[in-house]
N, CA, C and O of each residue as an XYZ file, in Angstrom:
524
protein
N       0.839     -1.183      0.000
C       0.000      0.000      0.000
C       0.883      1.246      0.000
O       1.872      1.312      0.730
N       0.522      2.228     -0.820
C       1.296      3.463     -0.860
C       1.107      4.234      0.437
O       0.105      4.086      1.135
N       2.087      5.050      0.733
C       2.069      5.852      1.955
C       2.400      7.287      1.581
O       3.271      7.525      0.745
N       1.723      8.230      2.185
C       2.018      9.641      1.948
C       3.008     10.132      2.994
O       2.881      9.830      4.181
N       3.990     10.889      2.537
C       5.019     11.432      3.415
C       5.054     12.946      3.272
O       4.789     13.476      2.193
N       5.379     13.642      4.351
C       5.597     15.086      4.291
C       7.059     15.336      3.976
O       7.945     14.682      4.527
N       7.300     16.271      3.101
C       8.662     16.686      2.772
C       8.997     17.860      3.681
O       8.316     18.885      3.639
N      10.040     17.727      4.505
C      10.397     18.839      5.400
C      10.652     20.117      4.595
O      11.432     20.124      3.643
N       9.981     21.185      4.996
C      10.040     22.442      4.249
C      10.203     23.603      5.213
O       9.506     23.694      6.224
N      11.124     24.477      4.888
C      11.334     25.710      5.640
C      10.765     26.842      4.795
O      11.100     26.981      3.619
N       9.904     27.646      5.403
C       9.252     28.740      4.691
C       9.619     30.064      5.345
O       9.565     30.197      6.567
N       9.989     31.033      4.531
C      10.168     32.396      5.025
C       9.816     33.356      3.893
O       9.351     32.924      2.838
N      10.031     34.632      4.098
C       9.610     35.645      3.127
C      10.279     35.486      1.767
O       9.792     36.020      0.770
N      11.401     34.748      1.718
C      12.127     34.554      0.459
C      11.621     33.361     -0.336
O      12.039     33.144     -1.474
N      10.713     32.582      0.269
C      10.185     31.404     -0.422
C      10.371     30.155      0.416
O      10.624     30.231      1.618
N      10.245     29.020     -0.219
C      10.307     27.729      0.467
C      11.566     26.961      0.071
O      12.046     27.063     -1.058
N      12.083     26.199      1.014
C      13.205     25.307      0.764
C      12.828     23.944      1.329
O      12.598     23.808      2.531
N      12.763     22.941      0.467
C      12.415     21.588      0.895
C      13.629     20.692      0.710
O      14.386     20.842     -0.249
N      13.805     19.756      1.642
C      14.942     18.836      1.549
C      14.508     17.449      2.021
O      13.587     17.299      2.824
N      15.207     16.442      1.492
C      14.884     15.054      1.828
C      16.176     14.341      2.189
O      17.162     14.398      1.455
N      16.153     13.663      3.341
C      17.312     12.893      3.791
C      17.028     11.399      3.620
O      16.000     10.890      4.066
N      17.959     10.718      2.966
C      17.829      9.270      2.782
C      17.850      8.576      4.135
O      18.655      8.922      5.000
N      16.971      7.600      4.320
C      16.910      6.849      5.568
C      16.244      7.586      6.713
O      16.030      7.006      7.778
N      15.911      8.859      6.513
C      15.245      9.651      7.547
C      13.868     10.096      7.045
O      12.841      9.724      7.612
N      13.860     10.894      5.981
C      12.603     11.387      5.420
C      11.982     10.387      4.445
O      10.764     10.370      4.266
N      12.799      9.568      3.826
C      12.337      8.403      3.069
C      13.014      7.189      3.701
O      14.166      7.282      4.125
N      12.318      6.050      3.770
C      12.845      4.911      4.532
C      13.828      4.027      3.765
O      13.869      2.815      3.979
N      14.614      4.621      2.878
C      15.597      3.847      2.129
C      16.750      4.747      1.727
O      16.630      5.972      1.723
N      17.876      4.116      1.387
C      18.982      4.853      0.792
C      18.592      5.197     -0.639
O      17.935      4.405     -1.314
N      18.988      6.361     -1.097
C      18.641      6.800     -2.448
C      19.788      6.419     -3.383
O      20.900      6.932     -3.266
N      19.492      5.504     -4.319
C      20.500      5.039     -5.261
C      20.416      5.766     -6.600
O      21.383      5.792     -7.361
N      19.247      6.358     -6.884
C      19.065      7.022     -8.177
C      17.994      8.089     -8.027
O      17.003      7.904     -7.321
N      18.209      9.198     -8.699
C      17.238     10.292     -8.744
C      16.993     10.603    -10.218
O      17.938     10.759    -10.991
N      15.714     10.693    -10.602
C      15.406     11.124    -11.965
C      14.122     11.930    -11.950
O      13.374     11.912    -10.973
N      13.875     12.635    -13.041
C      12.661     13.429    -13.110
C      12.069     13.380    -14.506
O      12.776     13.264    -15.507
N      10.739     13.473    -14.540
C       9.972     13.499    -15.781
C       9.545     14.929    -16.031
O       9.067     15.601    -15.117
N       9.711     15.407    -17.259
C       9.305     16.767    -17.599
C       8.970     16.823    -19.080
O       9.322     15.920    -19.838
N       8.301     17.866    -19.481
C       7.885     18.039    -20.880
C       7.118     16.819    -21.391
O       7.289     16.408    -22.539
N       6.275     16.244    -20.536
C       5.454     15.099    -20.930
C       4.349     15.620    -21.855
O       3.602     16.517    -21.463
N       4.230     15.087    -23.055
C       3.215     15.585    -23.994
C       1.794     15.384    -23.477
O       1.529     14.444    -22.727
N       0.890     16.258    -23.873
C      -0.505     16.166    -23.478
C      -1.052     14.787    -23.848
O      -0.884     14.330    -24.979
N      -1.702     14.134    -22.898
C      -2.305     12.833    -23.133
C      -1.380     11.648    -22.949
O      -1.838     10.506    -22.969
N      -0.085     11.888    -22.770
C       0.870     10.784    -22.597
C       0.768     10.208    -21.191
O       0.388     10.900    -20.246
N       1.111      8.937    -21.070
C       1.162      8.263    -19.778
C       2.566      7.742    -19.540
O       3.278      7.381    -20.477
N       2.952      7.709    -18.282
C       4.247      7.164    -17.881
C       3.981      6.036    -16.892
O       2.847      5.841    -16.453
N       5.015      5.304    -16.548
C       4.843      4.184    -15.624
C       4.322      2.980    -16.382
O       4.870      2.600    -17.417
N       3.251      2.377    -15.859
C       2.706      1.178    -16.475
C       3.555     -0.038    -16.169
O       3.771     -0.895    -17.026
N       4.039     -0.103    -14.920
C       4.872     -1.225    -14.503
C       4.922     -1.293    -12.969
O       4.421     -0.413    -12.269
N       5.539     -2.359    -12.484
C       5.824     -2.526    -11.053
C       7.287     -2.952    -10.942
O       7.929     -3.267    -11.944
N       7.800     -2.959     -9.726
C       9.176     -3.404     -9.468
C       9.167     -4.514     -8.428
O       8.375     -4.497     -7.486
N      10.046     -5.464     -8.612
C      10.158     -6.578     -7.660
C      10.901     -6.164     -6.390
O      10.540     -6.603     -5.298
N      11.925     -5.334     -6.515
C      12.779     -4.991     -5.373
C      12.819     -3.490     -5.053
O      13.025     -3.111     -3.900
N      12.628     -2.660     -6.037
C      12.814     -1.218     -5.901
C      11.652     -0.549     -5.168
O      10.490     -0.901     -5.370
N      11.982      0.414     -4.322
C      11.008      1.316     -3.697
C      11.238      2.703     -4.273
O      12.351      3.037     -4.681
N      10.187      3.509     -4.305
C      10.311      4.866     -4.836
C       9.519      5.849     -3.992
O       8.524      5.497     -3.358
N       9.986      7.086     -4.001
C       9.207      8.213     -3.499
C       8.978      9.130     -4.685
O       9.922      9.487     -5.389
N       7.726      9.513     -4.911
C       7.355     10.351     -6.052
C       6.855     11.686     -5.523
O       6.048     11.746     -4.595
N       7.358     12.767     -6.140
C       7.035     14.134     -5.711
C       6.754     14.977     -6.951
O       7.479     14.881     -7.941
N       5.716     15.794     -6.908
C       5.496     16.767     -7.972
C       6.295     18.016     -7.616
O       6.148     18.553     -6.518
N       7.133     18.479     -8.526
C       7.893     19.707     -8.269
C       7.163     20.933     -8.789
O       7.252     22.012     -8.204
N       6.443     20.765     -9.887
C       5.600     21.854    -10.394
C       4.479     21.241    -11.227
O       4.576     20.101    -11.680
N       3.420     22.011    -11.418
C       2.274     21.525    -12.169
C       1.514     20.463    -11.392
O       1.447     20.492    -10.163
N       0.941     19.522    -12.140
C       0.165     18.451    -11.507
C       0.105     17.257    -12.424
O       0.298     17.369    -13.635
N      -0.167     16.106    -11.827
C      -0.437     14.878    -12.563
C      -1.171     13.938    -11.615
O      -1.293     14.220    -10.423
N      -1.653     12.833    -12.144
C      -2.353     11.841    -11.346
C      -1.494     10.590    -11.262
O      -1.007     10.086    -12.274
N      -1.313     10.094    -10.039
C      -0.596      8.848     -9.771
C      -1.640      7.793     -9.425
O      -2.405      7.950     -8.474
N      -1.664      6.724    -10.203
C      -2.610      5.624     -9.985
C      -1.798      4.389     -9.638
O      -0.864      4.038    -10.359
N      -2.146      3.724     -8.535
C      -1.394      2.552     -8.082
C      -2.330      1.385     -7.801
O      -3.520      1.561     -7.540
N      -1.754      0.189     -7.865
C      -2.492     -1.037     -7.550
C      -1.568     -1.889     -6.684
O      -0.417     -2.123     -7.050
N      -2.069     -2.354     -5.532
C      -1.257     -3.134     -4.597
C      -1.520     -4.630     -4.681
O      -1.087     -5.387     -3.813
N      -2.229     -5.061     -5.723
C      -2.569     -6.469     -5.854
C      -3.988     -6.762     -5.452
O      -4.535     -7.811     -5.795
N      -4.603     -5.825     -4.711
C      -5.995     -6.040     -4.304
C      -6.924     -4.925     -4.766
O      -8.139     -5.120     -4.808
N      -6.387     -3.773     -5.109
C      -7.253     -2.692     -5.562
C      -6.470     -1.465     -6.000
O      -5.280     -1.322     -5.720
N      -7.182     -0.583     -6.698
C      -6.592      0.650     -7.225
C      -6.709      1.792     -6.226
O      -7.650      1.856     -5.435
N      -5.726      2.697     -6.282
C      -5.739      3.941     -5.525
C      -5.293      5.048     -6.474
O      -4.448      4.820     -7.339
N      -5.852      6.235     -6.318
C      -5.495      7.348     -7.185
C      -5.187      8.573     -6.339
O      -5.930      8.897     -5.413
N      -4.099      9.249     -6.657
C      -3.676     10.443     -5.930
C      -3.379     11.545     -6.927
O      -2.592     11.353     -7.854
N      -4.008     12.704     -6.742
C      -3.644     13.848     -7.569
C      -2.428     14.507     -6.935
O      -2.472     14.940     -5.784
N      -1.360     14.576     -7.684
C      -0.097     15.128     -7.200
C      -0.059     16.618     -7.544
O       0.081     16.993     -8.708
N      -0.186     17.462     -6.514
C      -0.215     18.910     -6.710
C       0.652     19.659     -5.695
O       0.922     20.846     -5.879
N       1.085     18.993     -4.643
C       1.765     19.637     -3.520
C       3.229     19.196     -3.460
O       3.499     18.030     -3.174
N       4.183     20.099     -3.723
C       5.598     19.713     -3.696
C       6.150     19.432     -2.298
O       7.313     19.053     -2.159
N       5.327     19.614     -1.261
C       5.776     19.257      0.089
C       5.189     17.915      0.529
O       5.259     17.552      1.703
N       4.615     17.189     -0.419
C       4.063     15.862     -0.136
C       4.690     14.856     -1.095
O       4.806     15.118     -2.292
N       5.089     13.718     -0.568
C       5.638     12.637     -1.385
C       4.747     11.415     -1.223
O       4.066     11.255     -0.210
N       4.762     10.560     -2.232
C       4.064      9.284     -2.132
C       5.123      8.194     -2.198
O       5.885      8.107     -3.161
N       5.159      7.372     -1.168
C       6.094      6.257     -1.099
C       5.442      5.051     -1.763
O       4.345      4.639     -1.385
N       6.120      4.495     -2.747
C       5.605      3.328     -3.457
C       6.486      2.131     -3.111
O       7.650      2.080     -3.509
N       5.936      1.170     -2.374
C       6.738     -0.003     -2.007
C       6.920     -0.951     -3.191
O       6.283     -0.795     -4.232
N       7.783     -1.916     -3.015
C       7.994     -2.935     -4.042
C       6.671     -3.643     -4.332
O       5.759     -3.637     -3.505
N       6.580     -4.238     -5.486
C       5.387     -4.956     -5.932
C       4.121     -4.100     -5.870
O       3.075     -4.542     -5.395
N       4.240     -2.871     -6.359
C       3.103     -1.970     -6.506
C       3.101     -1.451     -7.944
O       4.077     -0.853     -8.398
N       2.013     -1.683     -8.644
C       1.864     -1.197    -10.011
C       1.642      0.303     -9.969
O       0.918      0.794     -9.102
N       2.254      1.045    -10.893
C       2.087      2.495    -10.926
C       1.863      2.983    -12.341
O       2.453      2.476    -13.295
N       0.993      3.984    -12.458
C       0.709      4.669    -13.711
C       0.628      6.157    -13.414
O       0.015      6.556    -12.424
N       1.231      6.973    -14.248
C       1.181      8.428    -14.099
C       0.537      8.996    -15.355
O       0.952      8.679    -16.470
N      -0.470      9.829    -15.174
C      -1.163     10.378    -16.328
C      -1.771     11.734    -15.992
O      -1.653     12.220    -14.868
N      -2.422     12.334    -16.981
C      -3.039     13.661    -16.877
C      -2.029     14.721    -16.408
O      -2.308     15.496    -15.494
N      -0.868     14.740    -17.043
C       0.152     15.746    -16.734
C      -0.309     17.112    -17.221
O      -0.770     17.251    -18.354
N      -0.184     18.113    -16.366
C      -0.468     19.486    -16.789
C       0.732     20.009    -17.568
O       1.823     19.441    -17.520
N       0.508     21.088    -18.276
C       1.607     21.751    -18.965
C       2.624     22.217    -17.919
O       2.249     22.817    -16.912
N       3.880     21.948    -18.152
C       4.925     22.370    -17.220
C       5.105     21.485    -16.006
O       5.877     21.829    -15.111
N       4.418     20.355    -15.947
C       4.550     19.467    -14.784
C       5.944     18.841    -14.745
O       6.515     18.481    -15.774
N       6.471     18.724    -13.529
C       7.752     18.052    -13.300
C       7.551     17.059    -12.157
O       7.092     17.425    -11.075
N       7.900     15.802    -12.412
C       7.774     14.721    -11.435
C       9.164     14.252    -11.045
O       9.937     13.820    -11.899
N       9.488     14.334     -9.752
C      10.764     13.876     -9.226
C      10.580     12.491     -8.631
O       9.617     12.246     -7.905
N      11.513     11.573     -8.939
C      11.455     10.218     -8.411
C      12.760      9.902     -7.692
O      13.844     10.051     -8.256
N      12.644      9.462     -6.438
C      13.780      8.984     -5.648
C      13.669      7.472     -5.610
O      12.642      6.940     -5.190
N      14.708      6.772     -6.042
C      14.658      5.319     -6.168
C      15.676      4.663     -5.242
O      16.784      5.166     -5.053
N      15.274      3.526     -4.668
C      16.124      2.817     -3.703
C      17.208      1.971     -4.365
O      18.122      1.500     -3.688
N      17.117      1.772     -5.674
C      18.069      0.921     -6.384
C      18.435      1.567     -7.718
O      17.691      2.405     -8.228
N      19.571      1.182     -8.280
C      19.892      1.662     -9.625
C      18.955      1.016    -10.643
O      18.205      0.099    -10.309
N      19.001      1.493    -11.876
C      18.193      0.898    -12.932
C      18.611     -0.553    -13.147
O      19.787     -0.848    -13.361
N      17.631     -1.454    -13.086
C      17.864     -2.881    -13.316
C      16.674     -3.407    -14.117
O      15.588     -3.578    -13.562
N      16.859     -3.660    -15.390
C      15.752     -4.073    -16.253
C      15.043     -5.312    -15.718
O      13.823     -5.418    -15.841
N      15.787     -6.262    -15.120
C      15.142     -7.496    -14.637
C      14.268     -7.266    -13.401
O      13.579     -8.186    -12.959
N      14.285     -6.060    -12.839
C      13.438     -5.741    -11.691
C      12.030     -5.312    -12.124
O      11.113     -5.283    -11.302
N      11.857     -4.985    -13.385
C      10.576     -4.482    -13.880
C       9.601     -5.621    -14.162
O       9.984     -6.683    -14.652
N       8.340     -5.374    -13.842
C       7.223     -6.210    -14.282
C       6.375     -5.300    -15.158
O       5.756     -4.359    -14.662
N       6.345     -5.574    -16.453
C       5.690     -4.665    -17.395
C       4.338     -5.169    -17.884
O       3.692     -4.505    -18.695
N       3.901     -6.323    -17.409
C       2.617     -6.891    -17.791
C       1.736     -6.960    -16.537
O       2.131     -7.551    -15.532
N       0.537     -6.353    -16.598
C      -0.310     -6.261    -15.409
C      -0.746     -7.634    -14.901
O      -0.765     -7.853    -13.690
N      -1.095     -8.557    -15.784
C      -1.508     -9.898    -15.344
C      -0.360    -10.637    -14.664
O      -0.568    -11.347    -13.680
N       0.839    -10.470    -15.185
C       2.013    -11.090    -14.548
C       2.248    -10.471    -13.170
O       2.573    -11.176    -12.214
N       2.078     -9.140    -13.072
C       2.196     -8.464    -11.784
C       1.223     -9.066    -10.776
O       1.612     -9.401     -9.657
N      -0.046     -9.205    -11.171
C      -1.047     -9.771    -10.257
C      -0.651    -11.165     -9.809
O      -0.814    -11.504     -8.637
N      -0.136    -11.979    -10.716
C       0.280    -13.339    -10.359
C       1.432    -13.315     -9.362
O       1.442    -14.089     -8.405
N       2.410    -12.425     -9.583
C       3.572    -12.349     -8.679
C       3.205    -11.807     -7.313
O       3.694    -12.308     -6.300
N       2.355    -10.798     -7.264
C       2.026    -10.187     -5.981
C       1.140    -11.116     -5.146
O       1.143    -11.026     -3.918
N       0.402    -11.985     -5.778
C      -0.496    -12.883     -5.059
C       0.167    -14.174     -4.644
O      -0.455    -14.995     -3.970
N       1.434    -14.380     -5.035
C       2.173    -15.578     -4.610
C       2.500    -15.537     -3.142
O       3.118    -16.466     -2.622
């Protein structure tokens, strides 16, 4: 099941500063950081699950919808707040869609890119998560 996390943020008259500490603000070491931007209107990202990897997903600007499935049901979160993160545990299907113009999605990953960690077929995901 996904979990919502607060991103520690300091606010003053000059604006906001948010920071994330590995193992403290997210419950894993951060092995990779990447971001999605300039996503064309109507495009979808994700459409997979991971066997070992955990992720924290944060909207930096704009908005998009994060849809997840934990093996028993769907959950949907509108990502609009850069001080909120969604923690996605292993064996959770994720889809990102309805990106606004200028949306930027930051992803903190617990592992480096490993193609064999991906499950790209939803029926196979359901079979693996139910084992």
